[in-house]
């Protein structure tokens, strides 16, 4: 079968009209690809539009303050992507005279850019013959060609890369790459794929073996860590103690002081714990309210959070400042804290 031509014919009738498909500007394409890492198109599209409006050029992004970028990114998660964007924008301004690099190896060298993203930018912006291999591509190839190697193994990664590169239309790499990803997103979906009306139904090994849901094969199982966090919203004259995280998944974002425990604790047990006693160190405080447990699910961890609002005017912490209630939402927060602040009336 002419795999690529079939894909291209399907793509011409079924592709979505997305703004980054209407440009070869490497800055815009790079931005879209970073946003779409770990993010669905429907969720990422408004962020892409906000970013190109706020930072229409690479120089604008490089010149911005990190807090501004993180605030605009708020809600997308995986905040290291935003920090890497900022870092790489400044790197390009400094070491590439402000011009986005055109060579695959130089694109791959940018912080936050992996093999897939480098292939996408190379083909979409510069027409270079590098095949993309993302989750959609893996799913399509695994089913049609019956790839039994686990895609998260070294052997599987090599096999998928070689197969994708072999199938790539060298004369139309950008369109081919867009087509196969779109096919995975719209036709060969993770659940309930449209097999009965698929252009590859007669050739698809998984479909003809009745084993579509067994592909792609994966070996590693994600281990979910449970965390029990109690945030302390310490109030002083309508201002709350706020600090910037310098470690962890939310590094660079702002949050409130918190106590973390290895298991669930009642409110009484928290107050009697050594962490609580050490934190307040005989200082006066008054507990105003305690939220219900809020479950926040991330890829590798589930956070069980409670928010305590307290009056305590003599608490001072290094690198924390009191921020007026009306100014809180100007700061970049994790989705967990942002949602709490918007859903609950903090008095």
Short mmCIF file of C-alpha atoms in Angstrom, two decimals:
data_model
loop_
_atom_site.label_atom_id
_atom_site.label_comp_id
_atom_site.label_asym_id
_atom_site.label_seq_id
_atom_site.Cartn_x
_atom_site.Cartn_y
_atom_site.Cartn_z
CA UNK A 1 0.00 0.00 0.00
CA UNK A 2 1.05 3.60 -0.51
CA UNK A 3 0.77 4.49 3.17
CA UNK A 4 1.70 8.15 2.87
CA UNK A 5 -0.54 8.90 -0.12
CA UNK A 6 -3.53 7.33 1.61
CA UNK A 7 -2.86 9.48 4.67
CA UNK A 8 -2.47 12.64 2.61
CA UNK A 9 -5.74 12.00 0.75
CA UNK A 10 -7.56 11.45 4.05
CA UNK A 11 -5.93 14.55 5.57
CA UNK A 12 -6.99 16.81 2.73
CA UNK A 13 -10.65 16.13 3.55
CA UNK A 14 -10.52 15.76 7.34
CA UNK A 15 -7.91 18.12 8.76
CA UNK A 16 -8.85 20.69 11.36
CA UNK A 17 -8.20 24.35 10.66
CA UNK A 18 -5.65 25.24 13.31
CA UNK A 19 -3.72 28.53 13.38
CA UNK A 20 -0.24 27.00 13.61
CA UNK A 21 -0.93 25.09 10.39
CA UNK A 22 -1.26 28.36 8.52
CA UNK A 23 2.27 29.53 9.17
CA UNK A 24 5.86 28.44 8.69
CA UNK A 25 7.09 30.89 11.32
CA UNK A 26 9.35 28.68 13.47
CA UNK A 27 8.68 30.75 16.59
CA UNK A 28 4.92 30.20 16.33
CA UNK A 29 5.34 26.52 15.49
CA UNK A 30 7.80 26.00 18.35
CA UNK A 31 5.39 27.73 20.72
CA UNK A 32 2.47 25.57 19.58
CA UNK A 33 4.47 22.36 19.89
CA UNK A 34 5.64 23.15 23.42
CA UNK A 35 2.08 24.02 24.48
CA UNK A 36 0.74 20.80 22.94
CA UNK A 37 3.18 18.64 24.87
CA UNK A 38 0.98 16.85 27.43
CA UNK A 39 -1.97 19.05 26.38
CA UNK A 40 -4.98 18.46 24.13
CA UNK A 41 -5.54 20.81 21.19
CA UNK A 42 -8.84 22.06 22.64
CA UNK A 43 -7.15 23.09 25.86
CA UNK A 44 -3.96 24.43 24.29
CA UNK A 45 -5.48 26.56 21.52
CA UNK A 46 -6.60 29.50 23.71
CA UNK A 47 -3.19 29.55 25.40
CA UNK A 48 -1.45 29.66 22.03
CA UNK A 49 -3.60 32.60 20.96
CA UNK A 50 -2.91 34.43 24.23
CA UNK A 51 0.81 33.89 23.91
CA UNK A 52 1.17 35.10 20.33
CA UNK A 53 -0.96 38.14 21.16
CA UNK A 54 1.07 38.99 24.28
CA UNK A 55 4.44 37.99 22.82
CA UNK A 56 4.17 38.39 19.01
CA UNK A 57 7.90 37.95 18.48
CA UNK A 58 10.69 35.84 19.93
CA UNK A 59 12.26 39.00 21.34
CA UNK A 60 9.03 39.87 23.16
CA UNK A 61 9.04 36.46 24.83
CA UNK A 62 12.73 36.67 25.72
CA UNK A 63 12.28 40.15 27.20
CA UNK A 64 9.32 39.20 29.41
CA UNK A 65 9.56 38.53 33.13
CA UNK A 66 9.20 34.94 34.26
CA UNK A 67 6.21 35.77 36.49
CA UNK A 68 4.36 37.18 33.49
CA UNK A 69 4.99 34.05 31.44
CA UNK A 70 4.00 31.70 34.26
CA UNK A 71 0.82 33.68 34.90
CA UNK A 72 -0.15 33.38 31.23
CA UNK A 73 0.67 29.65 31.36
CA UNK A 74 -1.39 29.14 34.54
CA UNK A 75 -3.72 26.16 34.28
CA UNK A 76 -1.75 24.27 31.61
CA UNK A 77 0.41 22.37 34.07
CA UNK A 78 3.93 21.04 33.51
CA UNK A 79 5.28 24.51 34.20
CA UNK A 80 8.83 23.55 33.30
CA UNK A 81 7.64 23.90 29.68
CA UNK A 82 7.04 27.61 30.20
CA UNK A 83 10.36 28.09 31.97
CA UNK A 84 12.17 26.24 29.18
CA UNK A 85 10.43 28.39 26.57
CA UNK A 86 11.65 31.52 28.31
CA UNK A 87 15.17 30.18 28.73
CA UNK A 88 15.42 29.07 25.09
CA UNK A 89 14.02 32.36 23.79
CA UNK A 90 16.76 34.23 25.61
CA UNK A 91 19.31 31.69 24.37
CA UNK A 92 18.25 32.20 20.74
CA UNK A 93 18.46 35.98 21.10
CA UNK A 94 21.95 35.72 22.58
CA UNK A 95 23.54 32.89 20.59
CA UNK A 96 21.60 32.91 17.30
CA UNK A 97 21.31 36.69 16.86
CA UNK A 98 17.56 36.44 17.42
CA UNK A 99 16.96 34.07 14.49
CA UNK A 100 15.36 30.73 15.19
CA UNK A 101 17.88 27.97 14.29
CA UNK A 102 17.21 26.13 11.03
CA UNK A 103 19.28 22.99 11.55
CA UNK A 104 17.72 19.95 13.21
CA UNK A 105 20.68 19.47 15.58
CA UNK A 106 20.52 23.11 16.72
CA UNK A 107 16.77 22.92 17.28
CA UNK A 108 17.20 19.69 19.26
CA UNK A 109 19.79 21.45 21.43
CA UNK A 110 17.21 23.95 22.71
CA UNK A 111 16.12 23.38 26.29
CA UNK A 112 12.79 21.59 26.47
CA UNK A 113 12.98 20.33 22.88
CA UNK A 114 13.14 16.58 22.37
CA UNK A 115 13.39 14.41 19.28
CA UNK A 116 9.67 14.68 18.46
CA UNK A 117 9.50 18.46 18.86
CA UNK A 118 12.69 18.98 16.85
CA UNK A 119 11.29 16.83 14.03
CA UNK A 120 8.01 18.74 14.07
CA UNK A 121 9.65 22.17 13.90
CA UNK A 122 12.17 21.01 11.31
CA UNK A 123 9.52 19.64 8.97
CA UNK A 124 6.76 22.22 9.51
CA UNK A 125 8.99 25.29 9.30
CA UNK A 126 11.85 24.24 7.07
CA UNK A 127 10.60 21.20 5.13
CA UNK A 128 13.31 18.93 6.51
CA UNK A 129 12.65 15.16 6.20
CA UNK A 130 12.36 14.17 9.86
CA UNK A 131 9.45 11.95 10.90
CA UNK A 132 7.53 12.83 14.05
CA UNK A 133 6.84 10.12 16.61
CA UNK A 134 4.35 11.15 19.28
CA UNK A 135 1.55 9.30 21.05
CA UNK A 136 -0.79 9.59 18.09
CA UNK A 137 1.82 8.30 15.65
CA UNK A 138 2.76 5.39 17.92
CA UNK A 139 -0.89 4.36 18.21
CA UNK A 140 -1.45 4.46 14.44
CA UNK A 141 1.72 2.56 13.57
CA UNK A 142 1.32 -0.01 16.33
CA UNK A 143 -2.17 -0.96 15.17
CA UNK A 144 -1.70 -0.90 11.41
CA UNK A 145 1.64 -2.73 11.44
CA UNK A 146 1.07 -4.84 14.57
CA UNK A 147 4.13 -3.55 16.43
CA UNK A 148 4.46 -5.75 19.51
CA UNK A 149 7.50 -4.05 21.06
CA UNK A 150 6.63 -1.81 24.00
CA UNK A 151 6.86 1.81 22.92
CA UNK A 152 8.46 2.82 26.22
CA UNK A 153 11.37 0.34 25.80
CA UNK A 154 14.64 1.21 24.08
CA UNK A 155 13.98 -1.39 21.38
CA UNK A 156 10.44 -0.15 20.86
CA UNK A 157 11.50 3.50 20.58
CA UNK A 158 14.07 2.57 17.94
CA UNK A 159 11.59 0.46 15.99
CA UNK A 160 8.93 3.17 15.93
CA UNK A 161 11.45 5.81 14.90
CA UNK A 162 12.81 3.67 12.06
CA UNK A 163 9.33 2.71 10.84
CA UNK A 164 8.08 6.30 10.92
CA UNK A 165 11.14 7.51 9.05
CA UNK A 166 10.79 4.74 6.44
CA UNK A 167 7.14 5.67 5.78
CA UNK A 168 7.77 9.41 5.60
CA UNK A 169 7.09 11.10 2.28
CA UNK A 170 10.45 12.82 1.77
CA UNK A 171 8.93 15.32 -0.68
CA UNK A 172 6.12 16.38 1.67
CA UNK A 173 7.43 15.85 5.20
CA UNK A 174 5.38 18.62 6.81
CA UNK A 175 2.07 17.49 5.35
CA UNK A 176 2.83 13.82 6.01
CA UNK A 177 3.67 14.50 9.66
CA UNK A 178 0.56 16.60 10.16
CA UNK A 179 -1.55 13.93 8.48
CA UNK A 180 -0.42 10.99 10.58
CA UNK A 181 -0.82 12.93 13.84
CA UNK A 182 -4.25 14.14 12.78
CA UNK A 183 -5.23 10.60 11.84
CA UNK A 184 -4.35 9.44 15.34
CA UNK A 185 -6.18 12.33 16.94
CA UNK A 186 -9.41 12.03 14.95
CA UNK A 187 -9.64 8.52 13.47
CA UNK A 188 -7.37 6.05 15.24
CA UNK A 189 -8.26 7.33 18.72
CA UNK A 190 -7.22 5.70 22.02
CA UNK A 191 -10.79 4.63 22.79
CA UNK A 192 -13.53 3.78 20.31
CA UNK A 193 -11.47 4.22 17.12
CA UNK A 194 -13.50 4.48 13.91
CA UNK A 195 -12.26 1.16 12.54
CA UNK A 196 -15.28 0.32 10.39
CA UNK A 197 -14.76 3.42 8.24
CA UNK A 198 -10.96 3.45 8.38
CA UNK A 199 -8.96 3.82 5.18
CA UNK A 200 -6.54 1.19 6.50
CA UNK A 201 -9.17 -1.33 7.64
CA UNK A 202 -8.14 -3.99 5.13
CA UNK A 203 -4.42 -3.68 5.98
CA UNK A 204 -4.60 -3.00 9.73
CA UNK A 205 -3.19 -6.00 11.59
CA UNK A 206 -4.75 -5.08 14.94
CA UNK A 207 -8.21 -4.61 13.41
CA UNK A 208 -8.09 -7.84 11.45
CA UNK A 209 -6.93 -9.76 14.53
CA UNK A 210 -9.64 -8.19 16.65
CA UNK A 211 -7.03 -6.78 19.03
CA UNK A 212 -7.19 -3.02 18.47
CA UNK A 213 -7.40 -2.25 22.18
CA UNK A 214 -4.21 -4.19 22.89
CA UNK A 215 -2.11 -1.70 20.93
CA UNK A 216 0.15 0.07 21.55
CA UNK A 217 2.00 -2.14 24.03
CA UNK A 218 3.41 -0.52 27.16
CA UNK A 219 5.63 -2.00 29.85
CA UNK A 220 5.97 0.69 32.48
CA UNK A 221 3.14 1.45 34.84
CA UNK A 222 2.93 4.88 36.40
CA UNK A 223 3.23 4.73 40.18
CA UNK A 224 0.93 7.28 41.77
CA UNK A 225 2.26 9.01 44.87
CA UNK A 226 -0.23 10.31 47.43
CA UNK A 227 0.52 13.61 49.16
CA UNK A 228 -1.37 15.19 52.04
CA UNK A 229 -0.83 18.95 52.13
CA UNK A 230 -2.29 21.54 54.49
CA UNK A 231 -1.98 25.08 53.16
CA UNK A 232 -1.88 27.88 55.73
CA UNK A 233 -3.51 31.10 54.54
CA UNK A 234 -2.09 33.39 57.18
CA UNK A 235 -3.94 36.68 57.23
CA UNK A 236 -2.92 40.10 58.49
CA UNK A 237 -5.25 43.06 57.73
CA UNK A 238 -6.67 41.60 54.50
CA UNK A 239 -3.24 40.50 53.34
CA UNK A 240 -1.99 36.92 53.12
CA UNK A 241 1.49 35.50 53.49
CA UNK A 242 2.71 34.44 50.05
CA UNK A 243 5.99 33.01 48.79
CA UNK A 244 7.60 31.78 45.58
CA UNK A 245 8.42 28.08 45.26
CA UNK A 246 12.03 27.29 44.40
CA UNK A 247 11.74 23.50 44.29
CA UNK A 248 9.36 20.81 43.05
CA UNK A 249 6.90 20.62 40.17
CA UNK A 250 5.60 24.13 40.90
CA UNK A 251 8.99 25.80 41.06
CA UNK A 252 8.65 29.46 40.08
CA UNK A 253 4.98 29.65 41.06
CA UNK A 254 3.61 31.23 44.20
CA UNK A 255 1.84 29.54 47.05
CA UNK A 256 1.10 29.73 50.75
CA UNK A 257 3.10 28.18 53.58
CA UNK A 258 2.15 24.54 53.95
CA UNK A 259 2.64 21.46 56.09
CA UNK A 260 2.87 18.07 54.45
CA UNK A 261 2.17 14.70 56.04
CA UNK A 262 2.70 11.12 54.91
CA UNK A 263 -0.94 10.15 55.50
CA UNK A 264 -4.37 11.60 56.17
CA UNK A 265 -4.71 13.40 59.51
CA UNK A 266 -7.71 14.85 61.28
CA UNK A 267 -7.70 18.57 61.99
CA UNK A 268 -7.04 17.86 65.65
CA UNK A 269 -4.09 15.63 64.78
CA UNK A 270 -2.63 18.32 62.52
CA UNK A 271 -2.82 20.94 65.29
CA UNK A 272 -1.13 18.55 67.72
CA UNK A 273 1.59 17.52 65.26
CA UNK A 274 5.22 18.53 65.68
CA UNK A 275 5.15 20.28 62.29
CA UNK A 276 2.31 22.55 63.39
CA UNK A 277 3.82 23.26 66.80
CA UNK A 278 7.24 24.03 65.30
CA UNK A 279 5.72 26.26 62.62
CA UNK A 280 3.80 28.50 65.01
CA UNK A 281 6.44 28.35 67.79
CA UNK A 282 4.18 29.69 70.53
CA UNK A 283 2.92 32.59 68.38
CA UNK A 284 -0.71 33.60 68.73
CA UNK A 285 -3.06 32.62 65.95
CA UNK A 286 -6.77 32.17 65.37
CA UNK A 287 -8.21 29.57 63.00
CA UNK A 288 -11.06 31.06 60.97
CA UNK A 289 -11.94 28.19 58.66
CA UNK A 290 -10.74 24.88 57.25
CA UNK A 291 -11.76 23.73 53.79
CA UNK A 292 -12.92 20.26 52.88
CA UNK A 293 -10.31 17.97 51.36
CA UNK A 294 -9.65 18.92 47.74
CA UNK A 295 -8.29 16.14 45.53
CA UNK A 296 -5.95 17.38 42.81
CA UNK A 297 -4.81 14.70 40.36
CA UNK A 298 -1.54 14.96 38.47
CA UNK A 299 0.11 12.38 36.25
CA UNK A 300 2.39 10.96 38.92
CA UNK A 301 0.75 12.14 42.12
CA UNK A 302 -2.57 12.74 43.80
CA UNK A 303 -2.64 15.67 46.19
CA UNK A 304 -5.14 15.72 49.04
CA UNK A 305 -5.20 19.35 50.11
CA UNK A 306 -6.85 21.34 52.87
CA UNK A 307 -6.74 25.11 53.17
CA UNK A 308 -6.64 26.69 56.63
CA UNK A 309 -7.36 30.41 56.96
CA UNK A 310 -5.85 31.94 60.06
CA UNK A 311 -5.30 35.33 61.67
CA UNK A 312 -1.68 35.68 62.78
CA UNK A 313 0.04 39.05 62.53
CA UNK A 314 3.41 38.11 64.01
CA UNK A 315 4.29 35.27 61.65
CA UNK A 316 7.21 36.09 59.39
CA UNK A 317 8.96 33.71 57.02
CA UNK A 318 12.04 34.14 54.86
CA UNK A 319 11.17 34.84 51.20
CA UNK A 320 7.48 35.31 52.05
CA UNK A 321 5.61 38.62 51.93
CA UNK A 322 2.11 39.75 52.83
CA UNK A 323 0.04 40.37 49.70
CA UNK A 324 -3.33 42.12 49.83
CA UNK A 325 -6.32 39.94 49.07
CA UNK A 326 -7.23 42.04 46.02
CA UNK A 327 -3.79 41.41 44.49
CA UNK A 328 -3.57 37.64 44.99
CA UNK A 329 -4.86 36.63 41.57
CA UNK A 330 -2.17 38.73 39.86
CA UNK A 331 0.38 36.11 40.87
CA UNK A 332 1.00 32.83 39.00
CA UNK A 333 -0.38 29.90 41.00
CA UNK A 334 -0.84 26.19 40.45
CA UNK A 335 -4.29 25.21 39.20
CA UNK A 336 -5.02 23.79 42.67
CA UNK A 337 -4.49 27.09 44.48
CA UNK A 338 -5.98 29.22 41.71
CA UNK A 339 -9.19 27.17 41.77
CA UNK A 340 -9.40 27.38 45.56
CA UNK A 341 -9.03 31.16 45.54
CA UNK A 342 -11.74 31.52 42.91
CA UNK A 343 -14.16 29.00 44.40
CA UNK A 344 -13.93 29.99 48.05
CA UNK A 345 -14.63 33.36 49.61
CA UNK A 346 -11.47 34.22 51.53
CA UNK A 347 -12.41 36.62 54.31
#
